[in-house]
Amino acid sequence: MEDTEAKNTTFPSSLFSFSNPNVSFGFGFGAASGPPPPPPPPALEVLLSEESPVTGGNLEPVVVDDSLSIYKGRVNTCDVFGVKNSDLVPGKYEGGLKLWEGSLDLVKTLNADIKDDRLLVEGKRVLELGCGHGLPGIFAGLKGAGLVHFQDFNAEVLRCLTIPNVKVNLFKEPSQGTFTSSSVGFYAGDWSEIDNLLLSGATVQDKSTNHHTENDGHSGYDIILMAETVYALDSLPSLYRLIKKCLHYPGGVVYMAGKKHYFGVGGGTRQFLRLAAEDDRTDRAGIATDNSAKRGGARNKIVLLCFTSSFQMP
């Protein structure tokens, strides 16, 4: 994968491609068999005050449009995890310190949908899964979301990168913003184990804001955002189950940015959507794809997934 950590990132930008089978992308898959990866770290909440001294350093702007830029830091994987030139170490590090192109495309799509009145973010509860830098979630906060939760596999990513990025963008001078510590939450852990933490966080927000009534259906997040989270085939069932547990219905929506297929890894939007189509516990799922991010021959696309009626939890 080409590095997207260039300064003054703007839209549109060329997308990386997985089409060359001779290029190693550092995922750690397909290597010689060895000992199984260690068990995932325990699910935990990371507090806003737990910012690591290993922070993002000089800030770099990501230009969304003429009126809005999001600022981000940059952290070296060697400084945090002791590994070099790797996007993923199974069971230890899931690539959260790298800025993936899908997150930029997701921000671009959210911005366009808000401008065209296809999406209302103001006052909504938003969850970003596999957040890394957290740019889509930060964008939702800048557009008036009432609550934004950030989830990543690694607590270190949240402490070193996500929290500093959130602070610099959402916690400005009091005259410039209204976000408070109760408006954001940070959660680390594997998708198979983190649902209780996320749902308890959303429930606390319900009680404090009376965001939904008892007759509104399944409580949860109004909007779930995720970019480049569907690359690993074996993680898709856990990801899909987590979304079903955490999404508010009816009316909740999922915005997903990813490749149709990730060569050498096995996952992709095609495989993920197959889970939704074959799920016999889902009464009805509305799926729409936006190919506006399909540039330069790359297979990146934005998928909008809507559960339009209630379903039974597994």
PDB file of N, CA, C and O in Angstrom, residues 204-244:
ATOM      1  N   VAL A 204     -25.977   5.193  28.686  1.00  0.00           N
ATOM      2  CA  VAL A 204     -25.736   6.327  29.572  1.00  0.00           C
ATOM      3  C   VAL A 204     -26.128   7.623  28.882  1.00  0.00           C
ATOM      4  O   VAL A 204     -26.740   8.511  29.471  1.00  0.00           O
ATOM      5  N   GLN A 205     -25.788   7.733  27.605  1.00  0.00           N
ATOM      6  CA  GLN A 205     -26.151   8.940  26.867  1.00  0.00           C
ATOM      7  C   GLN A 205     -27.661   9.060  26.738  1.00  0.00           C
ATOM      8  O   GLN A 205     -28.218  10.149  26.829  1.00  0.00           O
ATOM      9  N   ASP A 206     -28.363   7.931  26.530  1.00  0.00           N
ATOM     10  CA  ASP A 206     -29.821   7.969  26.467  1.00  0.00           C
ATOM     11  C   ASP A 206     -30.409   8.564  27.733  1.00  0.00           C
ATOM     12  O   ASP A 206     -31.305   9.400  27.705  1.00  0.00           O
ATOM     13  N   LYS A 207     -29.922   8.118  28.882  1.00  0.00           N
ATOM     14  CA  LYS A 207     -30.482   8.560  30.152  1.00  0.00           C
ATOM     15  C   LYS A 207     -30.211  10.039  30.402  1.00  0.00           C
ATOM     16  O   LYS A 207     -31.015  10.722  31.025  1.00  0.00           O
ATOM     17  N   SER A 208     -29.072  10.523  29.915  1.00  0.00           N
ATOM     18  CA  SER A 208     -28.712  11.915  30.181  1.00  0.00           C
ATOM     19  C   SER A 208     -29.374  12.899  29.236  1.00  0.00           C
ATOM     20  O   SER A 208     -29.538  14.069  29.553  1.00  0.00           O
ATOM     21  N   THR A 209     -29.762  12.417  28.029  1.00  0.00           N
ATOM     22  CA  THR A 209     -30.320  13.333  27.035  1.00  0.00           C
ATOM     23  C   THR A 209     -31.753  13.026  26.649  1.00  0.00           C
ATOM     24  O   THR A 209     -32.374  13.818  25.940  1.00  0.00           O
ATOM     25  N   ASN A 210     -32.268  11.845  27.071  1.00  0.00           N
ATOM     26  CA  ASN A 210     -33.603  11.426  26.632  1.00  0.00           C
ATOM     27  C   ASN A 210     -33.709  11.453  25.115  1.00  0.00           C
ATOM     28  O   ASN A 210     -34.699  11.886  24.536  1.00  0.00           O
ATOM     29  N   HIS A 211     -32.635  10.965  24.477  1.00  0.00           N
ATOM     30  CA  HIS A 211     -32.555  11.031  23.013  1.00  0.00           C
ATOM     31  C   HIS A 211     -33.657  10.216  22.345  1.00  0.00           C
ATOM     32  O   HIS A 211     -34.193  10.617  21.334  1.00  0.00           O
ATOM     33  N   HIS A 212     -34.012   9.067  22.927  1.00  0.00           N
ATOM     34  CA  HIS A 212     -35.061   8.226  22.365  1.00  0.00           C
ATOM     35  C   HIS A 212     -36.041   7.855  23.462  1.00  0.00           C
ATOM     36  O   HIS A 212     -35.696   7.795  24.632  1.00  0.00           O
ATOM     37  N   THR A 213     -37.245   7.567  23.067  1.00  0.00           N
ATOM     38  CA  THR A 213     -38.237   7.098  24.019  1.00  0.00           C
ATOM     39  C   THR A 213     -38.282   5.594  24.011  1.00  0.00           C
ATOM     40  O   THR A 213     -37.677   4.939  23.176  1.00  0.00           O
ATOM     41  N   GLU A 214     -39.035   5.006  24.959  1.00  0.00           N
ATOM     42  CA  GLU A 214     -39.105   3.562  25.054  1.00  0.00           C
ATOM     43  C   GLU A 214     -39.755   2.932  23.832  1.00  0.00           C
ATOM     44  O   GLU A 214     -39.556   1.763  23.541  1.00  0.00           O
ATOM     45  N   ASN A 215     -40.531   3.697  23.103  1.00  0.00           N
ATOM     46  CA  ASN A 215     -41.244   3.149  21.949  1.00  0.00           C
ATOM     47  C   ASN A 215     -40.469   3.338  20.644  1.00  0.00           C
ATOM     48  O   ASN A 215     -40.974   3.035  19.578  1.00  0.00           O
ATOM     49  N   ASP A 216     -39.253   3.840  20.752  1.00  0.00           N
ATOM     50  CA  ASP A 216     -38.484   4.130  19.552  1.00  0.00           C
ATOM     51  C   ASP A 216     -37.796   2.912  18.962  1.00  0.00           C
ATOM     52  O   ASP A 216     -37.150   3.010  17.936  1.00  0.00           O
ATOM     53  N   GLY A 217     -37.886   1.765  19.602  1.00  0.00           N
ATOM     54  CA  GLY A 217     -37.232   0.573  19.082  1.00  0.00           C
ATOM     55  C   GLY A 217     -35.932   0.292  19.801  1.00  0.00           C
ATOM     56  O   GLY A 217     -35.701   0.752  20.909  1.00  0.00           O
ATOM     57  N   HIS A 218     -35.071  -0.488  19.159  1.00  0.00           N
ATOM     58  CA  HIS A 218     -33.807  -0.906  19.750  1.00  0.00           C
ATOM     59  C   HIS A 218     -32.881   0.284  19.935  1.00  0.00           C
ATOM     60  O   HIS A 218     -32.568   1.006  19.001  1.00  0.00           O
ATOM     61  N   SER A 219     -32.438   0.510  21.168  1.00  0.00           N
ATOM     62  CA  SER A 219     -31.526   1.617  21.434  1.00  0.00           C
ATOM     63  C   SER A 219     -30.150   1.299  20.889  1.00  0.00           C
ATOM     64  O   SER A 219     -29.708   0.158  20.868  1.00  0.00           O
ATOM     65  N   GLY A 220     -29.454   2.298  20.472  1.00  0.00           N
ATOM     66  CA  GLY A 220     -28.119   2.105  19.931  1.00  0.00           C
ATOM     67  C   GLY A 220     -27.656   3.366  19.234  1.00  0.00           C
ATOM     68  O   GLY A 220     -28.155   4.462  19.500  1.00  0.00           O
ATOM     69  N   TYR A 221     -26.718   3.219  18.326  1.00  0.00           N
ATOM     70  CA  TYR A 221     -26.173   4.366  17.611  1.00  0.00           C
ATOM     71  C   TYR A 221     -26.984   4.646  16.359  1.00  0.00           C
ATOM     72  O   TYR A 221     -27.373   3.736  15.630  1.00  0.00           O
ATOM     73  N   ASP A 222     -27.200   5.935  16.100  1.00  0.00           N
ATOM     74  CA  ASP A 222     -27.945   6.335  14.903  1.00  0.00           C
ATOM     75  C   ASP A 222     -27.117   6.134  13.636  1.00  0.00           C
ATOM     76  O   ASP A 222     -27.654   5.807  12.575  1.00  0.00           O
ATOM     77  N   ILE A 223     -25.818   6.363  13.739  1.00  0.00           N
ATOM     78  CA  ILE A 223     -24.925   6.280  12.581  1.00  0.00           C
ATOM     79  C   ILE A 223     -23.667   5.515  12.997  1.00  0.00           C
ATOM     80  O   ILE A 223     -23.034   5.858  14.003  1.00  0.00           O
ATOM     81  N   ILE A 224     -23.320   4.484  12.234  1.00  0.00           N
ATOM     82  CA  ILE A 224     -22.068   3.773  12.441  1.00  0.00           C
ATOM     83  C   ILE A 224     -21.185   4.001  11.223  1.00  0.00           C
ATOM     84  O   ILE A 224     -21.627   3.823  10.085  1.00  0.00           O
ATOM     85  N   LEU A 225     -19.950   4.412  11.458  1.00  0.00           N
ATOM     86  CA  LEU A 225     -18.993   4.704  10.402  1.00  0.00           C
ATOM     87  C   LEU A 225     -17.829   3.728  10.481  1.00  0.00           C
ATOM     88  O   LEU A 225     -17.383   3.378  11.581  1.00  0.00           O
ATOM     89  N   MET A 226     -17.341   3.289   9.336  1.00  0.00           N
ATOM     90  CA  MET A 226     -16.153   2.436   9.341  1.00  0.00           C
ATOM     91  C   MET A 226     -15.475   2.492   7.986  1.00  0.00           C
ATOM     92  O   MET A 226     -16.132   2.531   6.944  1.00  0.00           O
ATOM     93  N   ALA A 227     -14.149   2.520   8.010  1.00  0.00           N
ATOM     94  CA  ALA A 227     -13.357   2.600   6.784  1.00  0.00           C
ATOM     95  C   ALA A 227     -12.247   1.564   6.831  1.00  0.00           C
ATOM     96  O   ALA A 227     -11.525   1.461   7.828  1.00  0.00           O
ATOM     97  N   GLU A 228     -12.118   0.792   5.762  1.00  0.00           N
ATOM     98  CA  GLU A 228     -11.082  -0.225   5.624  1.00  0.00           C
ATOM     99  C   GLU A 228     -11.113  -1.241   6.777  1.00  0.00           C
ATOM    100  O   GLU A 228     -10.061  -1.727   7.220  1.00  0.00           O
ATOM    101  N   THR A 229     -12.298  -1.577   7.255  1.00  0.00           N
ATOM    102  CA  THR A 229     -12.435  -2.536   8.354  1.00  0.00           C
ATOM    103  C   THR A 229     -12.752  -3.951   7.879  1.00  0.00           C
ATOM    104  O   THR A 229     -12.740  -4.881   8.691  1.00  0.00           O
ATOM    105  N   VAL A 230     -13.034  -4.130   6.605  1.00  0.00           N
ATOM    106  CA  VAL A 230     -13.538  -5.423   6.132  1.00  0.00           C
ATOM    107  C   VAL A 230     -12.486  -6.208   5.359  1.00  0.00           C
ATOM    108  O   VAL A 230     -12.809  -7.076   4.558  1.00  0.00           O
ATOM    109  N   TYR A 231     -11.208  -5.948   5.618  1.00  0.00           N
ATOM    110  CA  TYR A 231     -10.148  -6.586   4.841  1.00  0.00           C
ATOM    111  C   TYR A 231      -9.937  -8.049   5.202  1.00  0.00           C
ATOM    112  O   TYR A 231      -9.537  -8.844   4.368  1.00  0.00           O
ATOM    113  N   ALA A 232     -10.158  -8.422   6.472  1.00  0.00           N
ATOM    114  CA  ALA A 232      -9.863  -9.787   6.922  1.00  0.00           C
ATOM    115  C   ALA A 232     -11.133 -10.620   6.934  1.00  0.00           C
ATOM    116  O   ALA A 232     -12.096 -10.296   7.646  1.00  0.00           O
ATOM    117  N   LEU A 233     -11.139 -11.688   6.174  1.00  0.00           N
ATOM    118  CA  LEU A 233     -12.334 -12.503   6.020  1.00  0.00           C
ATOM    119  C   LEU A 233     -12.804 -13.087   7.352  1.00  0.00           C
ATOM    120  O   LEU A 233     -14.003 -13.110   7.636  1.00  0.00           O
ATOM    121  N   ASP A 234     -11.874 -13.536   8.193  1.00  0.00           N
ATOM    122  CA  ASP A 234     -12.285 -14.217   9.415  1.00  0.00           C
ATOM    123  C   ASP A 234     -12.866 -13.281  10.466  1.00  0.00           C
ATOM    124  O   ASP A 234     -13.480 -13.728  11.421  1.00  0.00           O
ATOM    125  N   SER A 235     -12.697 -11.973  10.295  1.00  0.00           N
ATOM    126  CA  SER A 235     -13.253 -11.015  11.263  1.00  0.00           C
ATOM    127  C   SER A 235     -14.627 -10.488  10.876  1.00  0.00           C
ATOM    128  O   SER A 235     -15.284  -9.817  11.683  1.00  0.00           O
ATOM    129  N   LEU A 236     -15.084 -10.780   9.654  1.00  0.00           N
ATOM    130  CA  LEU A 236     -16.347 -10.204   9.186  1.00  0.00           C
ATOM    131  C   LEU A 236     -17.557 -10.636  10.005  1.00  0.00           C
ATOM    132  O   LEU A 236     -18.423  -9.802  10.294  1.00  0.00           O
ATOM    133  N   PRO A 237     -17.688 -11.911  10.400  1.00  0.00           N
ATOM    134  CA  PRO A 237     -18.858 -12.273  11.221  1.00  0.00           C
ATOM    135  C   PRO A 237     -18.933 -11.500  12.534  1.00  0.00           C
ATOM    136  O   PRO A 237     -20.012 -11.041  12.932  1.00  0.00           O
ATOM    137  N   SER A 238     -17.805 -11.321  13.204  1.00  0.00           N
ATOM    138  CA  SER A 238     -17.802 -10.570  14.465  1.00  0.00           C
ATOM    139  C   SER A 238     -18.174  -9.117  14.227  1.00  0.00           C
ATOM    140  O   SER A 238     -18.924  -8.521  15.005  1.00  0.00           O
ATOM    141  N   LEU A 239     -17.658  -8.548  13.146  1.00  0.00           N
ATOM    142  CA  LEU A 239     -17.976  -7.161  12.820  1.00  0.00           C
ATOM    143  C   LEU A 239     -19.461  -7.003  12.525  1.00  0.00           C
ATOM    144  O   LEU A 239     -20.110  -6.063  13.010  1.00  0.00           O
ATOM    145  N   TYR A 240     -20.011  -7.916  11.744  1.00  0.00           N
ATOM    146  CA  TYR A 240     -21.427  -7.831  11.384  1.00  0.00           C
ATOM    147  C   TYR A 240     -22.325  -7.991  12.611  1.00  0.00           C
ATOM    148  O   TYR A 240     -23.302  -7.257  12.782  1.00  0.00           O
ATOM    149  N   ARG A 241     -21.991  -8.948  13.496  1.00  0.00           N
ATOM    150  CA  ARG A 241     -22.783  -9.128  14.711  1.00  0.00           C
ATOM    151  C   ARG A 241     -22.721  -7.895  15.600  1.00  0.00           C
ATOM    152  O   ARG A 241     -23.723  -7.501  16.199  1.00  0.00           O
ATOM    153  N   LEU A 242     -21.547  -7.279  15.679  1.00  0.00           N
ATOM    154  CA  LEU A 242     -21.411  -6.071  16.498  1.00  0.00           C
ATOM    155  C   LEU A 242     -22.280  -4.949  15.960  1.00  0.00           C
ATOM    156  O   LEU A 242     -22.941  -4.236  16.730  1.00  0.00           O
ATOM    157  N   ILE A 243     -22.300  -4.780  14.654  1.00  0.00           N
ATOM    158  CA  ILE A 243     -23.137  -3.732  14.059  1.00  0.00           C
ATOM    159  C   ILE A 243     -24.601  -3.977  14.369  1.00  0.00           C
ATOM    160  O   ILE A 243     -25.338  -3.060  14.740  1.00  0.00           O
ATOM    161  N   LYS A 244     -25.049  -5.220  14.237  1.00  0.00           N
ATOM    162  CA  LYS A 244     -26.453  -5.534  14.511  1.00  0.00           C
ATOM    163  C   LYS A 244     -26.823  -5.246  15.966  1.00  0.00           C
ATOM    164  O   LYS A 244     -27.935  -4.798  16.252  1.00  0.00           O
TER     165      LYS A 244
END
